[in-house]
Short mmCIF file of C-alpha atoms and ligand atoms in Angstrom, two decimals:
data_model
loop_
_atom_site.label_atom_id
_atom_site.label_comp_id
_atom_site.label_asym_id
_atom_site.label_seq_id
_atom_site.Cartn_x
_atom_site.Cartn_y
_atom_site.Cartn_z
CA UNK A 1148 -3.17 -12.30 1.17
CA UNK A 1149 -3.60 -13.78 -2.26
CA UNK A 1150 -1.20 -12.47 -4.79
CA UNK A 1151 -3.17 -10.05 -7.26
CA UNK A 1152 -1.77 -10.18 -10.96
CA UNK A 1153 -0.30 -6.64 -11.22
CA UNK A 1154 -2.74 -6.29 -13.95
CA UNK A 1155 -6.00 -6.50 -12.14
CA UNK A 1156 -8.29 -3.56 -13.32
CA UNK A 1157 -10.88 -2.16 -10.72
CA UNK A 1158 -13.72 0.57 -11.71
CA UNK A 1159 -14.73 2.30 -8.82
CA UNK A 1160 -17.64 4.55 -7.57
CA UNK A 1161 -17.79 6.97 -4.74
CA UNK A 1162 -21.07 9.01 -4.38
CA UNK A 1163 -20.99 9.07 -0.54
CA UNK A 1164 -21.59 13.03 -0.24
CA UNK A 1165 -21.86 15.88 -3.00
CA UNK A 1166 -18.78 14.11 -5.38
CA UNK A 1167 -19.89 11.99 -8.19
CA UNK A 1168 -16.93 9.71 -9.29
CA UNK A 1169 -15.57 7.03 -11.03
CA UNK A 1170 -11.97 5.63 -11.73
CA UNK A 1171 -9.84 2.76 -13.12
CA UNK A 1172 -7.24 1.83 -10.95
CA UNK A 1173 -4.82 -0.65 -12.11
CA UNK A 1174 -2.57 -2.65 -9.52
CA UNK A 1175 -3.99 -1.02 -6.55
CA UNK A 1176 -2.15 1.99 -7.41
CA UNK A 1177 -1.91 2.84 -10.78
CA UNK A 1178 -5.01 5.41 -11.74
CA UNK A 1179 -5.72 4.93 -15.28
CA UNK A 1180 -8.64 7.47 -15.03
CA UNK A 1181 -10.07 9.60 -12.27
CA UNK A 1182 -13.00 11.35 -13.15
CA UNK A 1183 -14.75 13.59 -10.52
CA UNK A 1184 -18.24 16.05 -10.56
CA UNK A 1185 -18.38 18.15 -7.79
CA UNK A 1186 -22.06 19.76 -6.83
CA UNK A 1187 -20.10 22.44 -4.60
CA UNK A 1188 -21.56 25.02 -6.94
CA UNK A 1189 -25.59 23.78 -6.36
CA UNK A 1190 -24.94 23.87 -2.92
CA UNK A 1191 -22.77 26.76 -2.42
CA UNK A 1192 -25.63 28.81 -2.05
CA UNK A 1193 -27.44 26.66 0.64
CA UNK A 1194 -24.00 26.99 2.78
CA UNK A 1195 -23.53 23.21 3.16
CA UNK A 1196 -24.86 19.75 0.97
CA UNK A 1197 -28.33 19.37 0.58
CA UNK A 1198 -28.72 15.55 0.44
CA UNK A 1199 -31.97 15.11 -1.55
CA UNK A 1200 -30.31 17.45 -4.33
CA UNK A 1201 -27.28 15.42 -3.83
CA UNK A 1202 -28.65 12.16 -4.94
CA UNK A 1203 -30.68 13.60 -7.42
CA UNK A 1204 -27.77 15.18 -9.16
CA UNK A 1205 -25.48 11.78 -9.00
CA UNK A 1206 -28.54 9.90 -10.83
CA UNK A 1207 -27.80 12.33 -13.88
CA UNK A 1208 -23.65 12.51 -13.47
CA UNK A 1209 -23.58 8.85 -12.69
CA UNK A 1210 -23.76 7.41 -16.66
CA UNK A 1211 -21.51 10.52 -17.84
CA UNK A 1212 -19.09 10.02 -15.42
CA UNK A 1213 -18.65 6.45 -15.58
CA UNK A 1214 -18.22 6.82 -19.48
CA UNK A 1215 -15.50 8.66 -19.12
CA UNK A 1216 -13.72 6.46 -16.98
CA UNK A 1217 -14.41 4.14 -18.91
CA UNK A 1218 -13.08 6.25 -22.24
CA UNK A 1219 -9.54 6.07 -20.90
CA UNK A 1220 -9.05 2.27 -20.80
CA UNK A 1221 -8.46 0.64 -24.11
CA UNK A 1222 -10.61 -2.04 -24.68
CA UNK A 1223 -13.44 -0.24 -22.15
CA UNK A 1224 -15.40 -2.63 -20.53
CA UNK A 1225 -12.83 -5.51 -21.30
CA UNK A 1226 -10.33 -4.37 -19.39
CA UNK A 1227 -12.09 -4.21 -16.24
CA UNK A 1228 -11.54 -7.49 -13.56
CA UNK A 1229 -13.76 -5.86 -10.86
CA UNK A 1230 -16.05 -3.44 -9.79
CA UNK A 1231 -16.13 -1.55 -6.35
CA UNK A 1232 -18.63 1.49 -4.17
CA UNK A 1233 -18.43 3.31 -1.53
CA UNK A 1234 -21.11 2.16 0.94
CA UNK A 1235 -20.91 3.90 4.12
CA UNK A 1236 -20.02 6.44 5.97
CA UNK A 1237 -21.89 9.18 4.38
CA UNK A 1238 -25.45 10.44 3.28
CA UNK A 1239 -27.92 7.27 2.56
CA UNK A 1240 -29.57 8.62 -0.68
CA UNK A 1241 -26.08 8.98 -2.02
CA UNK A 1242 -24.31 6.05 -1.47
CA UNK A 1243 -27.22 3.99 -2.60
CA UNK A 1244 -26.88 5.23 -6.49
CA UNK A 1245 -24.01 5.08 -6.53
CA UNK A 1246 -24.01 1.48 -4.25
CA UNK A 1247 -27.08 0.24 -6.91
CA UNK A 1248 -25.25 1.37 -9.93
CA UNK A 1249 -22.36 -0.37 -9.15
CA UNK A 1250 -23.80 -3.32 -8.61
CA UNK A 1251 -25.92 -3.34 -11.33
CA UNK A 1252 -23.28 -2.69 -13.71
CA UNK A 1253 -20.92 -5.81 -11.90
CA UNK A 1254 -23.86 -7.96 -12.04
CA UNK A 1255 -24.72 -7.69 -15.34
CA UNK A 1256 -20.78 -8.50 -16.25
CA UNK A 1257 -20.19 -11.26 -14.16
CA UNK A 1258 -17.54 -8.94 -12.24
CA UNK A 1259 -16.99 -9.45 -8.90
CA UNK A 1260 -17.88 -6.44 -6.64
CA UNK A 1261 -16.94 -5.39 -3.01
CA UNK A 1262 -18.26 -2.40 -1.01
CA UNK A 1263 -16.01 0.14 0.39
CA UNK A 1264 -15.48 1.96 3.51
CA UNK A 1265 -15.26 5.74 2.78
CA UNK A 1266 -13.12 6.29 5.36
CA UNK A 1267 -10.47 3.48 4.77
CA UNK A 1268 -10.49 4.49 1.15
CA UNK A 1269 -9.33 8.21 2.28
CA UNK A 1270 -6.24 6.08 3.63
CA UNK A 1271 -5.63 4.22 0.72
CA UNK A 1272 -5.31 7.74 -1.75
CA UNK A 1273 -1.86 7.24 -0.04
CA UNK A 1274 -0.97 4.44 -2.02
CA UNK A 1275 -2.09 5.60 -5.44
CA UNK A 1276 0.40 6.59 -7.66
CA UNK A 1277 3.67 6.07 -5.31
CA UNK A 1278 5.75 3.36 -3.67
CA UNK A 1279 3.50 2.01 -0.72
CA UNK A 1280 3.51 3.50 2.65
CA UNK A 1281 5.15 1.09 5.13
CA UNK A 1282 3.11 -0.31 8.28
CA UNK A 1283 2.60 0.22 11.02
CA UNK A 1284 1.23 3.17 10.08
CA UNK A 1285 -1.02 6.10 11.59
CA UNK A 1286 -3.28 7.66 9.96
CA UNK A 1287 -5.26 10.78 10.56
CA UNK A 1288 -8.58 11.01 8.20
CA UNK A 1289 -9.52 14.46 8.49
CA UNK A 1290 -12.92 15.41 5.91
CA UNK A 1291 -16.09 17.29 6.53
CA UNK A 1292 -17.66 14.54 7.92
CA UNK A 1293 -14.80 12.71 9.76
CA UNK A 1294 -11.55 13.14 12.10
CA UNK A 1295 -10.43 9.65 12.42
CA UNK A 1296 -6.96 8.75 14.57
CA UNK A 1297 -6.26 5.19 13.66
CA UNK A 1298 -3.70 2.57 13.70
CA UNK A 1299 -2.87 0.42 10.94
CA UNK A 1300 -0.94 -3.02 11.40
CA UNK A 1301 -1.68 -4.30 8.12
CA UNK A 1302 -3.77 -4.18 5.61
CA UNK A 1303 -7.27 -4.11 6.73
CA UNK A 1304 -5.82 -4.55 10.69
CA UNK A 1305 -7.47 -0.93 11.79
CA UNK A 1306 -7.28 0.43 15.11
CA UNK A 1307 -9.40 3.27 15.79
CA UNK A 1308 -7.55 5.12 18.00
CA UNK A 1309 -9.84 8.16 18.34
CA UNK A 1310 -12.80 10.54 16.87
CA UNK A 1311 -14.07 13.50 17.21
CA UNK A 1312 -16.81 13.61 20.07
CA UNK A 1313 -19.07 16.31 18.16
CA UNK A 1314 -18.39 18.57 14.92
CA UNK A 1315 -15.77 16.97 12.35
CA UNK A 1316 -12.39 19.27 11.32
CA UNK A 1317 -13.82 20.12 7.85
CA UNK A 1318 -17.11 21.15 9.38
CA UNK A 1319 -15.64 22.70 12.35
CA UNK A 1320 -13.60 24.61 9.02
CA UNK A 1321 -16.94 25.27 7.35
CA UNK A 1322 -18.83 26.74 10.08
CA UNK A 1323 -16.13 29.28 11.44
CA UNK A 1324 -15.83 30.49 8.17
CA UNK A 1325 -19.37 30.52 7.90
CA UNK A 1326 -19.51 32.72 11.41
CA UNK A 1327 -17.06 35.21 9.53
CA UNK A 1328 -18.49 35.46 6.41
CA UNK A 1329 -15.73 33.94 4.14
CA UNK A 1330 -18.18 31.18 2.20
CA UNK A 1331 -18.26 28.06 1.89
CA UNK A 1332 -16.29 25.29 1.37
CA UNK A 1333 -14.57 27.15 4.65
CA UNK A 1334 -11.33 25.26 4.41
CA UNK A 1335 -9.62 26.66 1.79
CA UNK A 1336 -11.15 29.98 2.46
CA UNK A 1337 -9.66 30.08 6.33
CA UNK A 1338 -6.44 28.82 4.97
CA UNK A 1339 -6.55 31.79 2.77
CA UNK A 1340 -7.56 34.12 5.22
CA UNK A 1341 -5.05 33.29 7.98
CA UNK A 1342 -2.17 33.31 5.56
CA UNK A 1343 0.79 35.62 6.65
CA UNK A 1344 -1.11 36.67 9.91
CA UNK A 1345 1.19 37.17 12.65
CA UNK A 1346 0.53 37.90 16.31
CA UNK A 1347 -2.53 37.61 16.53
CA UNK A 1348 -4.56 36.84 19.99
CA UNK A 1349 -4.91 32.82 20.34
CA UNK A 1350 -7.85 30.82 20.97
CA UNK A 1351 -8.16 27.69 23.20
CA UNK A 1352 -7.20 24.12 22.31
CA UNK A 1353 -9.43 21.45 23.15
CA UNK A 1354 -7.13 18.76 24.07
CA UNK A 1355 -9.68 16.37 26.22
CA UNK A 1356 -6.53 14.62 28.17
CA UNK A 1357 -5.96 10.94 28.05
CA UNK A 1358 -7.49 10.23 24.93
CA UNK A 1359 -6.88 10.60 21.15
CA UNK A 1360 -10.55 12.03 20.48
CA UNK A 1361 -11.13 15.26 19.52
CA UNK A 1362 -13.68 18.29 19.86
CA UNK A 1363 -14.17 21.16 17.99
CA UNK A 1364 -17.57 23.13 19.05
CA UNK A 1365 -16.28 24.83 21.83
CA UNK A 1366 -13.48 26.24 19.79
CA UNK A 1367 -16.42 27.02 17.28
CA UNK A 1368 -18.75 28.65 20.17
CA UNK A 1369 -15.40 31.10 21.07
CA UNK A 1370 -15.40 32.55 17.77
CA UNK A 1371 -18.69 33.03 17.24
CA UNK A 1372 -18.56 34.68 21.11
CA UNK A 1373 -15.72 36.61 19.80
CA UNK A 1374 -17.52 37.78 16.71
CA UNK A 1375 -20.91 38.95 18.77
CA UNK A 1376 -18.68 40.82 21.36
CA UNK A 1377 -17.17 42.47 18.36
CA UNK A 1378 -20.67 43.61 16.74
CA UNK A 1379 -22.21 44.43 20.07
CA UNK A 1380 -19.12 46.93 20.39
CA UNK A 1381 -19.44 48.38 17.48
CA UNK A 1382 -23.19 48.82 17.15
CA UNK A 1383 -22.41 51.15 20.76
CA UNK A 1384 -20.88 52.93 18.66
CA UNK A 1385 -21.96 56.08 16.96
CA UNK A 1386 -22.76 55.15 13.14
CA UNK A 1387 -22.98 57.61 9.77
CA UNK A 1388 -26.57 57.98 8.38
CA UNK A 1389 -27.63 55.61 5.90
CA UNK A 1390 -25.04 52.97 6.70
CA UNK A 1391 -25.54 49.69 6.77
CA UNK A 1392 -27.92 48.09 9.65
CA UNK A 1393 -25.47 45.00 10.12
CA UNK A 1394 -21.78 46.13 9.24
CA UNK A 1395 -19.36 43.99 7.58
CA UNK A 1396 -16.80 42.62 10.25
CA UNK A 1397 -13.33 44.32 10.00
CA UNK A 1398 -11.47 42.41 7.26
CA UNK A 1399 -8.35 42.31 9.72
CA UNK A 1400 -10.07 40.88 12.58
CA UNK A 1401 -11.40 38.37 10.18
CA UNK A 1402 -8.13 37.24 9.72
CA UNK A 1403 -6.65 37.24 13.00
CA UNK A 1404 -10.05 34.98 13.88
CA UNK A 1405 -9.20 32.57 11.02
CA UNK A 1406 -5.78 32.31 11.85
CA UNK A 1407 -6.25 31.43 15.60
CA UNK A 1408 -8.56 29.30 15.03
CA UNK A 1409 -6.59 27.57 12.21
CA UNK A 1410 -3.45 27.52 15.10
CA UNK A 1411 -5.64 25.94 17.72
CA UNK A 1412 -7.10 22.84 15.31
CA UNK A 1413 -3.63 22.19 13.43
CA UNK A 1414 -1.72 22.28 16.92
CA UNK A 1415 -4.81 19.63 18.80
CA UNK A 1416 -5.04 17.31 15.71
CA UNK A 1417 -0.60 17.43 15.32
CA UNK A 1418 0.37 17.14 18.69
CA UNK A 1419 -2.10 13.75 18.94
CA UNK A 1420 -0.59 11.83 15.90
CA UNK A 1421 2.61 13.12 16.78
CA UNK A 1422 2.16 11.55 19.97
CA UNK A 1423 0.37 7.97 18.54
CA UNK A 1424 3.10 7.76 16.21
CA UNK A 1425 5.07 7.58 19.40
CA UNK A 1426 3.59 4.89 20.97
CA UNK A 1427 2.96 2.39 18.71
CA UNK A 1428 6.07 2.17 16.57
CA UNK A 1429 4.61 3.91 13.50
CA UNK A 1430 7.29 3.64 10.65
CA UNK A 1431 5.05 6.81 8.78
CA UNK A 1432 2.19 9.11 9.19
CA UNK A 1433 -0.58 9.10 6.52
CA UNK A 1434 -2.51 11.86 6.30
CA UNK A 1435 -5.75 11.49 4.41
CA UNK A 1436 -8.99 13.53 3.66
CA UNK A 1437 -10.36 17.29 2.44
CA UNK A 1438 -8.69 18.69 5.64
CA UNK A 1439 -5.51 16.79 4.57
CA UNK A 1440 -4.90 19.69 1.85
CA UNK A 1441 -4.39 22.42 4.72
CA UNK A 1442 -0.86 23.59 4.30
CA UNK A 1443 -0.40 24.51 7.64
CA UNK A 1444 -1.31 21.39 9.03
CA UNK A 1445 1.11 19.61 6.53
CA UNK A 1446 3.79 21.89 7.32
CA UNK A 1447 3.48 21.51 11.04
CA UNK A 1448 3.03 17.91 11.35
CA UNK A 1449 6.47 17.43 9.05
CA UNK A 1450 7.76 19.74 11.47
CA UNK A 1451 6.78 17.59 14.27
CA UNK A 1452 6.70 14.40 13.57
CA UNK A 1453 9.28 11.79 14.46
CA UNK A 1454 8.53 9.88 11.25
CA UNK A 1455 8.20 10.64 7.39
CA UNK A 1456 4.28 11.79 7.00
CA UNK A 1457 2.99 11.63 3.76
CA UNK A 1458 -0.50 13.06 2.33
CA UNK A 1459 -2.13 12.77 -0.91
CA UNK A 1460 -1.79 14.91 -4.15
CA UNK A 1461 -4.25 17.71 -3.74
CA UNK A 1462 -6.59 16.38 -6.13
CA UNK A 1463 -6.82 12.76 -3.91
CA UNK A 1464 -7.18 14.59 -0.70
CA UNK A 1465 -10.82 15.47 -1.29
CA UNK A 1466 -13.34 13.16 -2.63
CA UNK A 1467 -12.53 10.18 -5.24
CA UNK A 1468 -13.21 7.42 -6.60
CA UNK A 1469 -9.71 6.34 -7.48
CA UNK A 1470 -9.05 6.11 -3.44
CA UNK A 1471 -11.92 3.68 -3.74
CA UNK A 1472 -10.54 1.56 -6.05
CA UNK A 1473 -7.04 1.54 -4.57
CA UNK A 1474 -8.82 0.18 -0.77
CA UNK A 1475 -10.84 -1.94 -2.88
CA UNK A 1476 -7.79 -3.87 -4.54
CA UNK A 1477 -6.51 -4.59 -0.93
CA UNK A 1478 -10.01 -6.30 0.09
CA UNK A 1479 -9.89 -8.35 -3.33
CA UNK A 1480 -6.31 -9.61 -2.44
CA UNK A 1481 -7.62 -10.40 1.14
CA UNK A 1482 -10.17 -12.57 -0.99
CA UNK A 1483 -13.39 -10.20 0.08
CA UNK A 1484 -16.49 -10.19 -1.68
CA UNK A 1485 -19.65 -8.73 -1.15
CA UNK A 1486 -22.73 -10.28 -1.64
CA UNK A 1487 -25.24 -8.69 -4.17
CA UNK A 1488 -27.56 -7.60 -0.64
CA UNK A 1489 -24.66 -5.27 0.66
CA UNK A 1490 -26.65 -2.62 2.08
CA UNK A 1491 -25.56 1.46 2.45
CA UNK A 1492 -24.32 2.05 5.78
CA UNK A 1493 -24.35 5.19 6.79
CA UNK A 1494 -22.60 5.39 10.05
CA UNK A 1495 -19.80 2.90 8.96
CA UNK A 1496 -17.11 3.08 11.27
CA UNK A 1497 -13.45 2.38 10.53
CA UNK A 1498 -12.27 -0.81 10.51
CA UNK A 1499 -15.81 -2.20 10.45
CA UNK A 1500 -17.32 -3.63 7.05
O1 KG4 B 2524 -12.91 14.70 2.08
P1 KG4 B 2524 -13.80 15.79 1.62
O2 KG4 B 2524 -13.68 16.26 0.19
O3 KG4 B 2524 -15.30 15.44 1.81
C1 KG4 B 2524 -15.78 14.71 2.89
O4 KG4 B 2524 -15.78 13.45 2.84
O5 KG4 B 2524 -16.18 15.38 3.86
O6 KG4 B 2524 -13.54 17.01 2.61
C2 KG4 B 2524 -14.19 18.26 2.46
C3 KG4 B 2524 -13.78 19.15 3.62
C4 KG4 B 2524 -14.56 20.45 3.70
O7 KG4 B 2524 -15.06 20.61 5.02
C5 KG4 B 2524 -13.50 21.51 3.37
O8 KG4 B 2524 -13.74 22.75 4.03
C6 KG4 B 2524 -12.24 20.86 3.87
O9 KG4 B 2524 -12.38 19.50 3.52
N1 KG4 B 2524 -11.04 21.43 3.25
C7 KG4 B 2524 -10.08 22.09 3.93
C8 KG4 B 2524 -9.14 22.55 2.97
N2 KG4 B 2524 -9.55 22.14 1.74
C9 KG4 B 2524 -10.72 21.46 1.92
N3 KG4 B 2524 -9.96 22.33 5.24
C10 KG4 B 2524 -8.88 23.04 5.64
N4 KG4 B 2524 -7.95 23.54 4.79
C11 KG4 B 2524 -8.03 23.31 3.46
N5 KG4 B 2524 -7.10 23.81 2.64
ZN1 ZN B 2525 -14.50 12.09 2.13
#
């Protein structure tokens, strides 16, 4: 690894899903500036991302965004050593402005400019800000469009260790709560929900033996099984005139639902780091991603774990561009570059560049 001046200035992007952002990173880990536009409110009411609205809203936050960044380095522009983007895993239309702008902008400066893996820069948010996490290390990348088990060596030595074999956590979050009518992003809302709930009836854990991947559809088919049992019981039974022809589900069996379910995902995705951290020596447990910001699953896997775990601030658990630059710092040290014909990858994998 080449030695880095502690100095060296990176401006990120990240426009991988509905997050336009950009940051200045100094170091690797010191954020200068970490601006982020969420679309969650333009596609609240479409209960999930709409990617053609997606990209068309990061071609007008890009320039904005970027300029604020920008704002809070002195000397703008002249501070900057090196430009980085996200440029896969996530929606194609989205990583490519931010991917092209990126370029463009590196390009036209002389910079040099690498391409980042999503994923791997969900990892690095654990650096930012903090004294570096110590390797081996696992990590467990949990987002709305990943759950990631991996081993890391070194920097850049992944191992991926396991994934989920159909929905991702965050999703898996964002459909139950979907299913019981608590909105969308479902995360924060089930976490809500479940708070304080106390024997309640549990659901079952999907814990596909022998293996570090995960599944969550089946534990997202027994809720909504639960949910239509419930209705079909209580449209048997008699009804006042005028009510409603679909009633609201009982606000208490809402939350017994979001609890169990909560208990069955934190207790699958805990007891398999718990148990990689085991077996391969891990000095620490990183925690990284949107699903990262669950408090239950932070509380249980200190709980558990036979190592110190840490996880972002809540602020670089979800989508940034200052994670970006922090992975991006490593790959410059490592003396990566990418060429000016890096493509968008959508179904990047870990590890993989
Ligand atoms: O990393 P992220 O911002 O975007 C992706 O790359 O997917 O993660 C967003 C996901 C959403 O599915 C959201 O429901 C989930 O993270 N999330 C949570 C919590 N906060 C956000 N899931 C569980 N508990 C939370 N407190
Ligand atoms: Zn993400």
């Amino acid at each position: 690894m080449n030695e880095l001046p502690p100095t060296f200035t990176i401006l990120a992007l990240e426009t991988s899903c509905d997050e336009t952002a950009a940051a200045v990173v100094r170091g690797g880990r010191e954020v200068l500036a970490n601006i982020v536009a969420s679309q969650m409110d333009m596609h609240q009411r479409y209960g999930g991302v709409v990617p053609e609205m997606a990209s068309r809203q990061h071609i007008v936050t890009l320039v904005p965004v970027v300029e604020a960044a920008l704002g809070a380095l002195p000397g703008g522009w002249n501070g900057v050593h090196a430009v980085a983007a996200t440029h896969g895993p996530g929606l194609s239309g989205a990583l490519l402005t931010g991917l092209n702008a990126a370029k463009a902008m590196a390009w036209q400066r002389g910079l040099p400019f690498v391409g980042v893996n999503h994923l791997e820069a969900h990892i690095y948010a654990n650096w930012l800000d903090t004294t570096p996490p110590q390797f081996p290390l696992v990590a467990l990348v949990v987002s709305g469009g990943h759950t990631v088990l991996a081993l890391l060596r070194d920097h850049g030595d992944y191992t991926l260790l396991g994934q989920t074999r159909d929905d991702a956590v965050g999703e898996a979050f964002d459909k139950v709560a979907r299913i019981l009518g608590l909105g969308y992003p479902g995360g924060p809302a089930i976490q809500q929900a479940a708070a304080g709930v106390t024997g309640a009836p549990a659901l079952p854990r999907a814990w596909l033996r022998d293996s570090y991947d995960f599944s969550f559809s089946g534990l997202k088919t027994a809720v909504l099984h639960r949910v239509q049992e419930r209705q079909a019981r209580e449209a048997r039974l008699p009804r006042a005139q005028g009510a409603a022809p679909e009633p609201a589900l009982d606000p208490q069996f809402v939350r017994q639902m979001a609890w169990a379910f909560q208990e069955s995902v934190v207790d699958v995705l805990v007891t398999k780091t718990v148990d990689a951290a085991r077996r391969y020596g891990a000095a620490e447990i990183v925690l990284a991603g949107g699903v990262a910001a669950n408090l239950r699953l932070r509380e249980e896997l200190a709980r558990r774990a036979p190592v110190p775990v840490r996880y972002p601030p809540l602020a670089l658990c979800t989508d940034n561009a200052a994670m970006v630059a922090g992975a991006a710092f490593y790959r410059f040290a490592a003396g990566v570059q990418s060429g000016w014909d890096l493509d968008v990858t959508p179904a990047l994998r870990l590890g993989a560049t």
